[in-house]
Tab-separated table of C-alpha atoms in Angstrom:
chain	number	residue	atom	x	y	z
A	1	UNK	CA	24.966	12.685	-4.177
A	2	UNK	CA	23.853	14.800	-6.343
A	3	UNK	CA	25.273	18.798	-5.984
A	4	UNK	CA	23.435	21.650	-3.661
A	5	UNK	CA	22.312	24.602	-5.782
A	6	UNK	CA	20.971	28.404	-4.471
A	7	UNK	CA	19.760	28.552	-8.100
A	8	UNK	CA	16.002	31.006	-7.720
A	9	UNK	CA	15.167	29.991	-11.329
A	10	UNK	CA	14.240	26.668	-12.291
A	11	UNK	CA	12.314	24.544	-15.222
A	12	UNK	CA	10.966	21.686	-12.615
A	13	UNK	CA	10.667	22.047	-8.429
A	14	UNK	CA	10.014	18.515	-7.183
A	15	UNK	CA	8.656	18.472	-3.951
A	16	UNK	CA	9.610	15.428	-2.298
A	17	UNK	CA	12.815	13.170	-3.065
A	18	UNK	CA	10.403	10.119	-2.811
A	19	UNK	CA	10.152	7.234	-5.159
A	20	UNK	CA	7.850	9.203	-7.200
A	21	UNK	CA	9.485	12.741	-7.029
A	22	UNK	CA	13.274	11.547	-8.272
A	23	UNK	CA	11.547	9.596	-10.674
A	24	UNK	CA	10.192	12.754	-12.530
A	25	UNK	CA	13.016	14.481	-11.625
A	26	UNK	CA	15.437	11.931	-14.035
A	27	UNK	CA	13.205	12.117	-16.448
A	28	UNK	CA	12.864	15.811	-16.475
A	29	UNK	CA	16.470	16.244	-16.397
A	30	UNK	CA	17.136	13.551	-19.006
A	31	UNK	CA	15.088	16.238	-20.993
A	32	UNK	CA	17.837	18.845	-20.538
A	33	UNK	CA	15.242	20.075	-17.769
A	34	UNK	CA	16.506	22.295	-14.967
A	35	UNK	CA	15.071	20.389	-12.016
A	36	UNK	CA	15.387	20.800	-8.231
A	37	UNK	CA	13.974	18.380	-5.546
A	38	UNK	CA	13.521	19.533	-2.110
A	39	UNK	CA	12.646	17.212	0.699
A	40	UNK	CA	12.244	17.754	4.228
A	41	UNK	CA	13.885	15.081	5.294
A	42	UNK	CA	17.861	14.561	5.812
A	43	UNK	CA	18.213	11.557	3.571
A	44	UNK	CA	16.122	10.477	0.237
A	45	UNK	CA	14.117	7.535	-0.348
A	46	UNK	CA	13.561	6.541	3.090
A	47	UNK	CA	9.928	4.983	2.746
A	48	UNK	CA	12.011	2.672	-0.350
A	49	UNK	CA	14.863	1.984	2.182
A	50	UNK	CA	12.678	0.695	5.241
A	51	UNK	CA	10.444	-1.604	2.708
A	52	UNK	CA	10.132	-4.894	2.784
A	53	UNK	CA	12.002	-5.262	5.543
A	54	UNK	CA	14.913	-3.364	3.994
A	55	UNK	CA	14.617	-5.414	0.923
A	56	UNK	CA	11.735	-3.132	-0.831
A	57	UNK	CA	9.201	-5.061	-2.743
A	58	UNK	CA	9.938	-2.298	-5.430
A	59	UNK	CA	7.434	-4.091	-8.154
A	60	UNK	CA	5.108	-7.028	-9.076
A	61	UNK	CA	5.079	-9.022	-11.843
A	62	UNK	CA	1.223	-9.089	-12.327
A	63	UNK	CA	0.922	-5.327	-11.892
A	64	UNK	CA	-2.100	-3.528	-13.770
A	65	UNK	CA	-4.965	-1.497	-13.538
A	66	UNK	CA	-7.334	-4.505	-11.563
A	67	UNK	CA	-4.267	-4.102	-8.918
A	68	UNK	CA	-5.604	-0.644	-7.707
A	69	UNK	CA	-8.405	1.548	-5.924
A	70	UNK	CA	-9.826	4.763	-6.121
A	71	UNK	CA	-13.167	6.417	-7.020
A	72	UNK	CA	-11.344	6.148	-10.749
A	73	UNK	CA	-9.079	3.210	-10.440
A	74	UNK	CA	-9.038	3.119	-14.564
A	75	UNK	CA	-6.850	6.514	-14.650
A	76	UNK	CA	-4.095	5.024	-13.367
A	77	UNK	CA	-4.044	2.570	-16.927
A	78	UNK	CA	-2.116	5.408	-19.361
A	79	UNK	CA	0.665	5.503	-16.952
A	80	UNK	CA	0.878	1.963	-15.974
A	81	UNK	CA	1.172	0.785	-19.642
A	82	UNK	CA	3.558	3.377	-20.779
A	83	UNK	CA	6.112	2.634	-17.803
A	84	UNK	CA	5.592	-0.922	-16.821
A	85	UNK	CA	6.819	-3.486	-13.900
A	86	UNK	CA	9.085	-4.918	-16.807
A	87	UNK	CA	10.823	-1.628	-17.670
A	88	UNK	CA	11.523	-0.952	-13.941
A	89	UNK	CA	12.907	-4.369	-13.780
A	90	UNK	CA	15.161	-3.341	-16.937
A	91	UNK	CA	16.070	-0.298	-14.955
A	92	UNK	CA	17.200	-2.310	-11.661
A	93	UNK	CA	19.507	-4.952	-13.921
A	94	UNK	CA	21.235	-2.262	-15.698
A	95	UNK	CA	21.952	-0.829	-12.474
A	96	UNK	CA	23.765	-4.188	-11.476
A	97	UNK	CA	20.817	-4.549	-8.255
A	98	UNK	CA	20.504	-8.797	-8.449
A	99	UNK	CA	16.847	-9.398	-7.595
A	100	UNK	CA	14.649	-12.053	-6.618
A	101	UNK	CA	10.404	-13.275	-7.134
A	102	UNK	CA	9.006	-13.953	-3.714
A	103	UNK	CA	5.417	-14.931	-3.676
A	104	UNK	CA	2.650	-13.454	-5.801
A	105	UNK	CA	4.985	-11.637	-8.150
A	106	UNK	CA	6.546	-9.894	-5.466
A	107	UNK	CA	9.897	-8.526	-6.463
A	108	UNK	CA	12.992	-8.009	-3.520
A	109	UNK	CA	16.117	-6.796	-3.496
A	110	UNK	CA	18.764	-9.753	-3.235
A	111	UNK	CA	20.509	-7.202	-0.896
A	112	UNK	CA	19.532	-3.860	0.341
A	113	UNK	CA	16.838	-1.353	-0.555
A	114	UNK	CA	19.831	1.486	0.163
A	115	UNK	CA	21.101	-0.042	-3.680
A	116	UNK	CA	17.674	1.006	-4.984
A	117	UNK	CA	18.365	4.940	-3.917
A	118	UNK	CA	21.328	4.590	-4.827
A	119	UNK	CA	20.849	3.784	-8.176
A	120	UNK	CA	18.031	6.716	-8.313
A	121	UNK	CA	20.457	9.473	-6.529
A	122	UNK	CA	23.438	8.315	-8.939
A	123	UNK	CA	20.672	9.090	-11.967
A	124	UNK	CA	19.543	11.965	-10.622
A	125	UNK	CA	23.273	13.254	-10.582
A	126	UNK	CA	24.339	12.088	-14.197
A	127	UNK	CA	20.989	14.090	-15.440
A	128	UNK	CA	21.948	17.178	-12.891
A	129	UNK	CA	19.310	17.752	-10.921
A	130	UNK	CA	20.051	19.351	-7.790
A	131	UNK	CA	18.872	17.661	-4.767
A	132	UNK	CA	18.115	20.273	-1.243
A	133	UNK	CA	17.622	18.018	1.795
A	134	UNK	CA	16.441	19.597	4.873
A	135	UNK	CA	14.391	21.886	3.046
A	136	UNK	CA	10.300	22.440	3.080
A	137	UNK	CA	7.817	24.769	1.393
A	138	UNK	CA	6.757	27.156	3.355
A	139	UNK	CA	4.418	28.926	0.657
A	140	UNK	CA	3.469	27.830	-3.010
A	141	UNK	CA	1.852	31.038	-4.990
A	142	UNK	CA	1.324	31.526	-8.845
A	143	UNK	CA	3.616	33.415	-10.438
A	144	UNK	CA	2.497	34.383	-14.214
A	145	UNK	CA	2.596	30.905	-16.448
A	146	UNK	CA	5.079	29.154	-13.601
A	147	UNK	CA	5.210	29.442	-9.782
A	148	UNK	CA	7.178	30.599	-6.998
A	149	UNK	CA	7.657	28.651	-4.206
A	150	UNK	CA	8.925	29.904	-0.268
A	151	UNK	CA	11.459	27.281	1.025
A	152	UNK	CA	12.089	26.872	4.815
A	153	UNK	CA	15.437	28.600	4.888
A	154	UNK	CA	13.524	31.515	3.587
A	155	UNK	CA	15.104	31.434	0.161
A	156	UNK	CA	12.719	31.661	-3.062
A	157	UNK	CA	12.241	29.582	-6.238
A	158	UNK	CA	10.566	29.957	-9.060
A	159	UNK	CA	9.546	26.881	-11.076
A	160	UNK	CA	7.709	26.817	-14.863
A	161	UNK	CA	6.081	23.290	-13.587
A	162	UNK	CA	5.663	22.004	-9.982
A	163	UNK	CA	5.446	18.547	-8.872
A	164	UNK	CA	4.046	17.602	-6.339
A	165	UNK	CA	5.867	14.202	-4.786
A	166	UNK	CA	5.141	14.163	-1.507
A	167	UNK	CA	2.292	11.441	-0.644
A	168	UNK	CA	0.103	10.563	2.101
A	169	UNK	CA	-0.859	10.923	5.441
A	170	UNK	CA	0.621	7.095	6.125
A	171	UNK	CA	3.873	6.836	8.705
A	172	UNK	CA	3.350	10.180	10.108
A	173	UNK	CA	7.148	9.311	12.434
A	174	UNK	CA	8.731	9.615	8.896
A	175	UNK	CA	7.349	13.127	8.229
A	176	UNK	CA	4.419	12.317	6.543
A	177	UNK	CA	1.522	15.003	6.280
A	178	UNK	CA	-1.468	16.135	3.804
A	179	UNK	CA	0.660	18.772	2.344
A	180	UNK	CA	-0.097	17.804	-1.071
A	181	UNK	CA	-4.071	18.112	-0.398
A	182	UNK	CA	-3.667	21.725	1.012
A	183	UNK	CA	-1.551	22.505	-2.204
A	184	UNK	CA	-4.676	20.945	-4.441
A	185	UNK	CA	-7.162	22.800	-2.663
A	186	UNK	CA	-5.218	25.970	-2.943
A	187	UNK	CA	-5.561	25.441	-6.499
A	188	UNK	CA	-9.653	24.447	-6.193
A	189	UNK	CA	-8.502	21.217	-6.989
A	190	UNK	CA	-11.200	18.261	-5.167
A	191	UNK	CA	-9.101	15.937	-2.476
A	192	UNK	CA	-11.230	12.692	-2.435
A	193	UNK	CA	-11.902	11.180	1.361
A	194	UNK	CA	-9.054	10.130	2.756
A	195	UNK	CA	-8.128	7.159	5.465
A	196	UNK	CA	-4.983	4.652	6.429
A	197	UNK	CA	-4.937	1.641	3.607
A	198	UNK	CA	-2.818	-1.571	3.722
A	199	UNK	CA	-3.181	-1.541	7.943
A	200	UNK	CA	-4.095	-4.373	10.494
A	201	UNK	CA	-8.010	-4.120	11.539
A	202	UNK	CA	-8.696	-3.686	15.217
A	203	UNK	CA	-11.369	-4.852	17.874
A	204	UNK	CA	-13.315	-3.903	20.659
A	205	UNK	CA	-12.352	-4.793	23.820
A	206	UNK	CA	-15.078	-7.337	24.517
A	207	UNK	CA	-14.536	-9.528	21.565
A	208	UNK	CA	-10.903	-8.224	21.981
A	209	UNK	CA	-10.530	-10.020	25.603
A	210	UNK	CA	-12.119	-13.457	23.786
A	211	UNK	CA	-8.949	-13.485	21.168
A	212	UNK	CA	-6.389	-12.403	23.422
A	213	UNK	CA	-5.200	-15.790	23.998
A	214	UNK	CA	-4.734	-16.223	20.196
A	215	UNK	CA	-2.240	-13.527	19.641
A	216	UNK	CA	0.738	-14.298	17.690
A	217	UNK	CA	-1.501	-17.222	15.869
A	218	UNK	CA	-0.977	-17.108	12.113
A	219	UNK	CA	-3.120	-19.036	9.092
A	220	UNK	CA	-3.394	-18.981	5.532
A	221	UNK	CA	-6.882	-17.446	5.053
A	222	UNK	CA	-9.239	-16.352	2.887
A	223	UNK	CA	-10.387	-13.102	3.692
A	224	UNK	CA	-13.375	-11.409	2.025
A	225	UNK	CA	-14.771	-8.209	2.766
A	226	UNK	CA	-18.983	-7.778	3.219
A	227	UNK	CA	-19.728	-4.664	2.163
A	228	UNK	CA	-23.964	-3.822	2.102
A	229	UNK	CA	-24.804	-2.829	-0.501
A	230	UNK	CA	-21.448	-1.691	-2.345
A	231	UNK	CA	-20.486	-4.563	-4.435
A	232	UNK	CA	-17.910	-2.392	-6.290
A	233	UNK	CA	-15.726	-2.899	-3.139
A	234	UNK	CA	-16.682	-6.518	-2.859
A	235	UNK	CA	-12.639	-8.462	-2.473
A	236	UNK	CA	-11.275	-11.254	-1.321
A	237	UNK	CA	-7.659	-12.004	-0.855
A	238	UNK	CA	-6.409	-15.477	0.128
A	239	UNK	CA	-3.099	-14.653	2.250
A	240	UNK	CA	-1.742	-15.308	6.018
A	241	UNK	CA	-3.841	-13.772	8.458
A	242	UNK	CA	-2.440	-12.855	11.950
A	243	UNK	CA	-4.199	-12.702	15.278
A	244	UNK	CA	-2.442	-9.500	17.519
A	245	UNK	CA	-3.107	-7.757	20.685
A	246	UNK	CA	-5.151	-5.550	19.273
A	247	UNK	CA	-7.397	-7.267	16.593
A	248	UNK	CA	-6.157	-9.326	13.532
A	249	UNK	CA	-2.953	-8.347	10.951
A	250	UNK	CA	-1.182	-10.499	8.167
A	251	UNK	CA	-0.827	-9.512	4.458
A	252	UNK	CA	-4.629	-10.812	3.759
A	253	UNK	CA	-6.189	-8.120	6.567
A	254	UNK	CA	-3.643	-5.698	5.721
A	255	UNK	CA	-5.173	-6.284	1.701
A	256	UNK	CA	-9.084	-6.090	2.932
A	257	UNK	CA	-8.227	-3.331	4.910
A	258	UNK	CA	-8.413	-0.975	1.917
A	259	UNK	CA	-12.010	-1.976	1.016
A	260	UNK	CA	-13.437	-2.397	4.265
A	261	UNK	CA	-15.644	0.305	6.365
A	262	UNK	CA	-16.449	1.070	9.774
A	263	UNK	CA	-20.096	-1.043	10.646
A	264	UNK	CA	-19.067	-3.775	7.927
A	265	UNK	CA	-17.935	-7.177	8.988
A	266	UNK	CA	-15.157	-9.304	6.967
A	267	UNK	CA	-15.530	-12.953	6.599
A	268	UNK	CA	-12.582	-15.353	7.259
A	269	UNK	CA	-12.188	-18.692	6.046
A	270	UNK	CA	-9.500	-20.115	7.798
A	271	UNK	CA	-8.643	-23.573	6.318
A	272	UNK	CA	-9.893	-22.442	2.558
A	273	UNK	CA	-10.493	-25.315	0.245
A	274	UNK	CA	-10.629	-27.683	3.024
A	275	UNK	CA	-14.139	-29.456	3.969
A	276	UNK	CA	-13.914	-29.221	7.896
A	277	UNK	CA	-17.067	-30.791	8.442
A	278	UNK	CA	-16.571	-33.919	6.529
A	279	UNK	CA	-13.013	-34.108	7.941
A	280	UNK	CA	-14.119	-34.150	11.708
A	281	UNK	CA	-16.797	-36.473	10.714
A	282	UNK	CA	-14.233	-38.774	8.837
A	283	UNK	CA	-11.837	-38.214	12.228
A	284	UNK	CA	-14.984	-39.050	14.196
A	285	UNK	CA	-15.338	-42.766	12.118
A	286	UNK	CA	-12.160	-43.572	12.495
A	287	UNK	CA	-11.368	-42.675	16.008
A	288	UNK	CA	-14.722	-41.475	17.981
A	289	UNK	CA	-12.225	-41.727	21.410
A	290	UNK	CA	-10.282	-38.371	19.771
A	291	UNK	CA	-10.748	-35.108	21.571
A	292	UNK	CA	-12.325	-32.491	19.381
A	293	UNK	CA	-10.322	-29.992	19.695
A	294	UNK	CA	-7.261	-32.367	18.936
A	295	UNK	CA	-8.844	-33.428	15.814
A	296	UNK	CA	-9.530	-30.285	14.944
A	297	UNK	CA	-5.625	-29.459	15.880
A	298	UNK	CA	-5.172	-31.225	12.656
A	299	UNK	CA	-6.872	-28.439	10.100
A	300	UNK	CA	-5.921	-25.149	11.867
A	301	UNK	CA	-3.184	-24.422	14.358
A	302	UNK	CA	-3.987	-25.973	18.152
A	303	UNK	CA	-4.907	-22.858	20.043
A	304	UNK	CA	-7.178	-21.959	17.578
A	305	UNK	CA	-8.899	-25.143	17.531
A	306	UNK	CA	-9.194	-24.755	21.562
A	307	UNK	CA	-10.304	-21.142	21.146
A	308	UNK	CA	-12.958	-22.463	18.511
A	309	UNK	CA	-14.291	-25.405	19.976
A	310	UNK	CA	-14.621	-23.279	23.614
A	311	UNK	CA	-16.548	-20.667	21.570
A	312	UNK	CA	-18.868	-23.159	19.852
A	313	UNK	CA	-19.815	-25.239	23.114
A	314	UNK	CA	-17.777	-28.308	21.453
A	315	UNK	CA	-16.392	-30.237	24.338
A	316	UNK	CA	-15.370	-34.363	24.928
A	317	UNK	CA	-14.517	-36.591	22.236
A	318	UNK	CA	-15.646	-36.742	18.854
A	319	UNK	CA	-18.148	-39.346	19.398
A	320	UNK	CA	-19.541	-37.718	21.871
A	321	UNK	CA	-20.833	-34.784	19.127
A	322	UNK	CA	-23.450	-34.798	16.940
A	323	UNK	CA	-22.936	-33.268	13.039
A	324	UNK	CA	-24.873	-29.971	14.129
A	325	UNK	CA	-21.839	-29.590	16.467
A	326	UNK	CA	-19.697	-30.359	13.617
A	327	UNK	CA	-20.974	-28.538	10.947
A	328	UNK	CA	-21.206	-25.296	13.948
A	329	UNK	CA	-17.077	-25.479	13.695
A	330	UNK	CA	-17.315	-25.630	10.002
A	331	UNK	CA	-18.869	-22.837	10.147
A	332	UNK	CA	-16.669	-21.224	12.613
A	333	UNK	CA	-13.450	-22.052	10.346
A	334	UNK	CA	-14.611	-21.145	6.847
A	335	UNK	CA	-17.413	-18.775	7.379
A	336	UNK	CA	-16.009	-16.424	10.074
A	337	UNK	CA	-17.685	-13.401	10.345
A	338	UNK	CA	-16.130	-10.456	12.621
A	339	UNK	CA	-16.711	-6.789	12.969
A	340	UNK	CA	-13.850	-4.599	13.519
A	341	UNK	CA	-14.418	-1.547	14.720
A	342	UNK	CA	-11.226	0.126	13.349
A	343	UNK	CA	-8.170	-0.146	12.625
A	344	UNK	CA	-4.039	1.069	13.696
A	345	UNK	CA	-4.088	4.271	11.784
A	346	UNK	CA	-2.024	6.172	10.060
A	347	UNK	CA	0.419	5.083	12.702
A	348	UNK	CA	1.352	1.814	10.643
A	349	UNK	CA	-0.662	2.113	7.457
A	350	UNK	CA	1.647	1.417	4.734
A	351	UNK	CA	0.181	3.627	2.126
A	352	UNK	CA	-3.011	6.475	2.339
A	353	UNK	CA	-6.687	5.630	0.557
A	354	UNK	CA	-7.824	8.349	-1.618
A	355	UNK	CA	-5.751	11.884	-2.271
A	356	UNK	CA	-6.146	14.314	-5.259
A	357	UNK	CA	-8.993	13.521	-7.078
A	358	UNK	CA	-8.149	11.977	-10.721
A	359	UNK	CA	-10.799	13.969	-12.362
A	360	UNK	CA	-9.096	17.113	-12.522
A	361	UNK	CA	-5.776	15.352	-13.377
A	362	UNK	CA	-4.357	14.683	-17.159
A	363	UNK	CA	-3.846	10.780	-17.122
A	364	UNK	CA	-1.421	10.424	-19.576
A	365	UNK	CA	0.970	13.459	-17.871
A	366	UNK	CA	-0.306	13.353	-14.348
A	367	UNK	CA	-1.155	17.425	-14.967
A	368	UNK	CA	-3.811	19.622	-13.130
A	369	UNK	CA	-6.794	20.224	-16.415
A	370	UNK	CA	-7.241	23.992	-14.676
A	371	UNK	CA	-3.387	24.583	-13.480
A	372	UNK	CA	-1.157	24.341	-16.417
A	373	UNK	CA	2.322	23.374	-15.230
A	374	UNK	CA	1.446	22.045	-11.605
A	375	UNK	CA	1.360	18.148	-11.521
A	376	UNK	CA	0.467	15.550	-9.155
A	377	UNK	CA	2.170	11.825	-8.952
A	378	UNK	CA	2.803	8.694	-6.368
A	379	UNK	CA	0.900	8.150	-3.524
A	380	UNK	CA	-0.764	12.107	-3.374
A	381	UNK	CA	-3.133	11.401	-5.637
A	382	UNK	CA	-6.305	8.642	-5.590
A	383	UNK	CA	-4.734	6.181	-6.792
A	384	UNK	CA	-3.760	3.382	-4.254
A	385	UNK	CA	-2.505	-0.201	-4.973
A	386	UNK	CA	-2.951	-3.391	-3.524
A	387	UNK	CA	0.379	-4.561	-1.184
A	388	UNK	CA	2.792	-6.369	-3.150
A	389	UNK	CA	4.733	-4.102	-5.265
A	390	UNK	CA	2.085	-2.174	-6.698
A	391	UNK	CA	2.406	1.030	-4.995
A	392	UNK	CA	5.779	1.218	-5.953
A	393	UNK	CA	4.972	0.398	-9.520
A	394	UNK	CA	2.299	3.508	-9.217
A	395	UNK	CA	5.481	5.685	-8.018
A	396	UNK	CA	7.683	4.946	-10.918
A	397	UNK	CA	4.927	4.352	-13.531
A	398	UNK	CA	3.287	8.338	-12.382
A	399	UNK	CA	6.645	10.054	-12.244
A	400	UNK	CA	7.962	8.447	-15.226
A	401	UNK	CA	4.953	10.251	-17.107
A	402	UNK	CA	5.324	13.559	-15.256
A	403	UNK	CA	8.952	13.424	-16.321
A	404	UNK	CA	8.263	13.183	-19.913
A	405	UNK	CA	6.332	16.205	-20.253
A	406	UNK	CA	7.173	18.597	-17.032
């Protein structure tokens, strides 16, 4: 662990001993930087440690600019080239952490995510920068060409640059707030609109009661968003797709989640590539006697083929249907359309759409145009990746250029 210091005069203040923040803070050190990183929280890294199901899916192979949102989602191309998926993956081998693909790119921890802080806490020591857990910011004020920062124990620093480290709104139970947005607006800086990304979709209770009975049904979808009018946040992401209790989950909702809006539907295709019509009609041929929903027990899981058929007034055998009837479930497994009319939160959002606005950022060093010396990485500012790695990748790639230059 790296040592405690009362030091009042520093080079760098880090706030926030994320991903992001003891990224920079290497860096800055590596530089012969005097760097402190104060965090809140009693241990570092936590939002890398519970990841991926304490495996953290710490990068992705196909990581680039595409991978991301934002009202700019180009800024985040300086950064993402300079410090790339491959040189964190350098990084993680020469700190002995075996590693394995998963799918998509995905990259996991053979072990634990704990060997990931590790490695980041043991760098932050051999560059001596002093870590202070336990410790907020009360107050952040200018102070000449540097600031001076108020901690929580009532003790003062004073920083030439300040980085700010400390993310979203997302997993509020870990701590998180919008302290970085008061800190931009403090400093005029714009905060674009913010709301929970990468979070399971949820419905009202009518349509809610209908899917009940499906909940803990899983498919490999195709999930597209319908956006009217706004084709820039036209996606589609073919992934599993979870029913729940409360509306519908799995990596592919959790993925549309970040370009859907309130009053917009999303359209699920739930045997993708598959020609359900023609298959009931070739089950129909062959067997007529075959219960429909049996038959169509063969394409998508059986209580969703019950559910379906129930829903589209498809009852008896196959025979028994005509190819209206068929091509009505065709329609009801590859061209599902559904309004939510929400979704979990910040609660269980894995990562927060929007933040400090990229505009009045430096995307090369991650610096404030109009605040010399105060910077902005990771998941603060709008910049937000798909899930898979990417956000990660963001973290390292943003603090790696912060480091270079704070």
């Amino acid at each position: 662990m790296t040592r405690a210091s009362s030091d009042a005069l520093v080079d760098v203040l880090v706030v926030g001993a994320g991903a992001a923040g003891m990224m920079a803070a290497i860096e800055a050190g590596r530089r012969g930087r005097r760097v402190r990183v104060v965090d809140h929280a009693d241990r570092p890294g936590e939002k890398i440690r519970i990841s991926g199901g304490g495996r953290c899916n710490f990068t992705n192979l196909g990581c680039g600019p595409a991978n991301f949102l934002g009202e700019n989602p180009r800024f985040a191309t300086s950064a993402l080239r300079r410090y790339t998926q491959h040189d964190f993956v350098k990084r993680i081998d020469r700190a002995g952490i075996a590693w394995h693909e998963k799918t998509l790119g995905q990259l996991f921890c053979d072990d634990s995510a704990k060997q990931i802080v590790r490695m980041l806490t043991d760098d932050m020591a051999a560059a001596d920068v002093t870590l202070s857990l336990k410790t907020g910011v009360s107050r952040i004020a200018r102070s000449g060409d540097g600031f001076t920062a108020i901690l929580s124990d009532g003790s003062q620093v004073t920083a030439t640059s300040l980085v700010v480290a400390t993310g979203g709104k997302s997993i509020p139970k870990m701590g998180a707030t919008g302290w970085a947005y008061e800190v931009a607006r403090q400093f005029d800086i714009r905060v674009t609109e913010t709301r929970p990304a990468l979070v399971p979709l949820t419905f009202e209770a009518g349509l809610l009661e209908t899917l009940t009975p499906l909940a803990g049904v899983a498919v490999d979808a195709s999930v597209a968003s319908a956006p009217e009018g706004a084709k820039a946040r036209k996606a589609s992401f073919d992934e599993a797709m979870l029913f729940t209790h409360r509306g519908l989950s799995g990596p592919a909702i959790l993925q549309i989640s970040s370009y859907w809006r309130e009053g917009e539907a999303v359209v699920a295709s739930m045997a993708p590539g598959r020609d359900v019509f023609e298959e009931l009609k070739a089950a129909k041929a062959s067997n007529g006697k075959q219960a429909v929903h049996t038959a169509l027990g063969h394409i998508v899981p059986r209580r969703l083929a019950e559910s379906l058929c129930q829903r589209e007034g498809a009852a008896g055998n196959l025979a028994d249907l005509s190819d209206k009837v068929l091509r009505r479930l065709d329609q009801a497994v590859n061209g599902w359309a559904v309004k939510p009319v929400g979704s979990e939160g910040y609660r269980t959002a894995e990562v927060t759409l929007g933040g400090v606005d990229t505009a009045a950022l430096d995307q090369q060093t991650m610096q404030a145009k109009a605040v010399p010396g105060l910077y902005f990485i990771g998941e603060a500012v709008d910049v937000t990746g798909w899930l898979g790695g990417y956000n990660f990748q963001w973290a390292w790639s943003s603090g790696w250029a912060a480091g270079q230059v704070c």
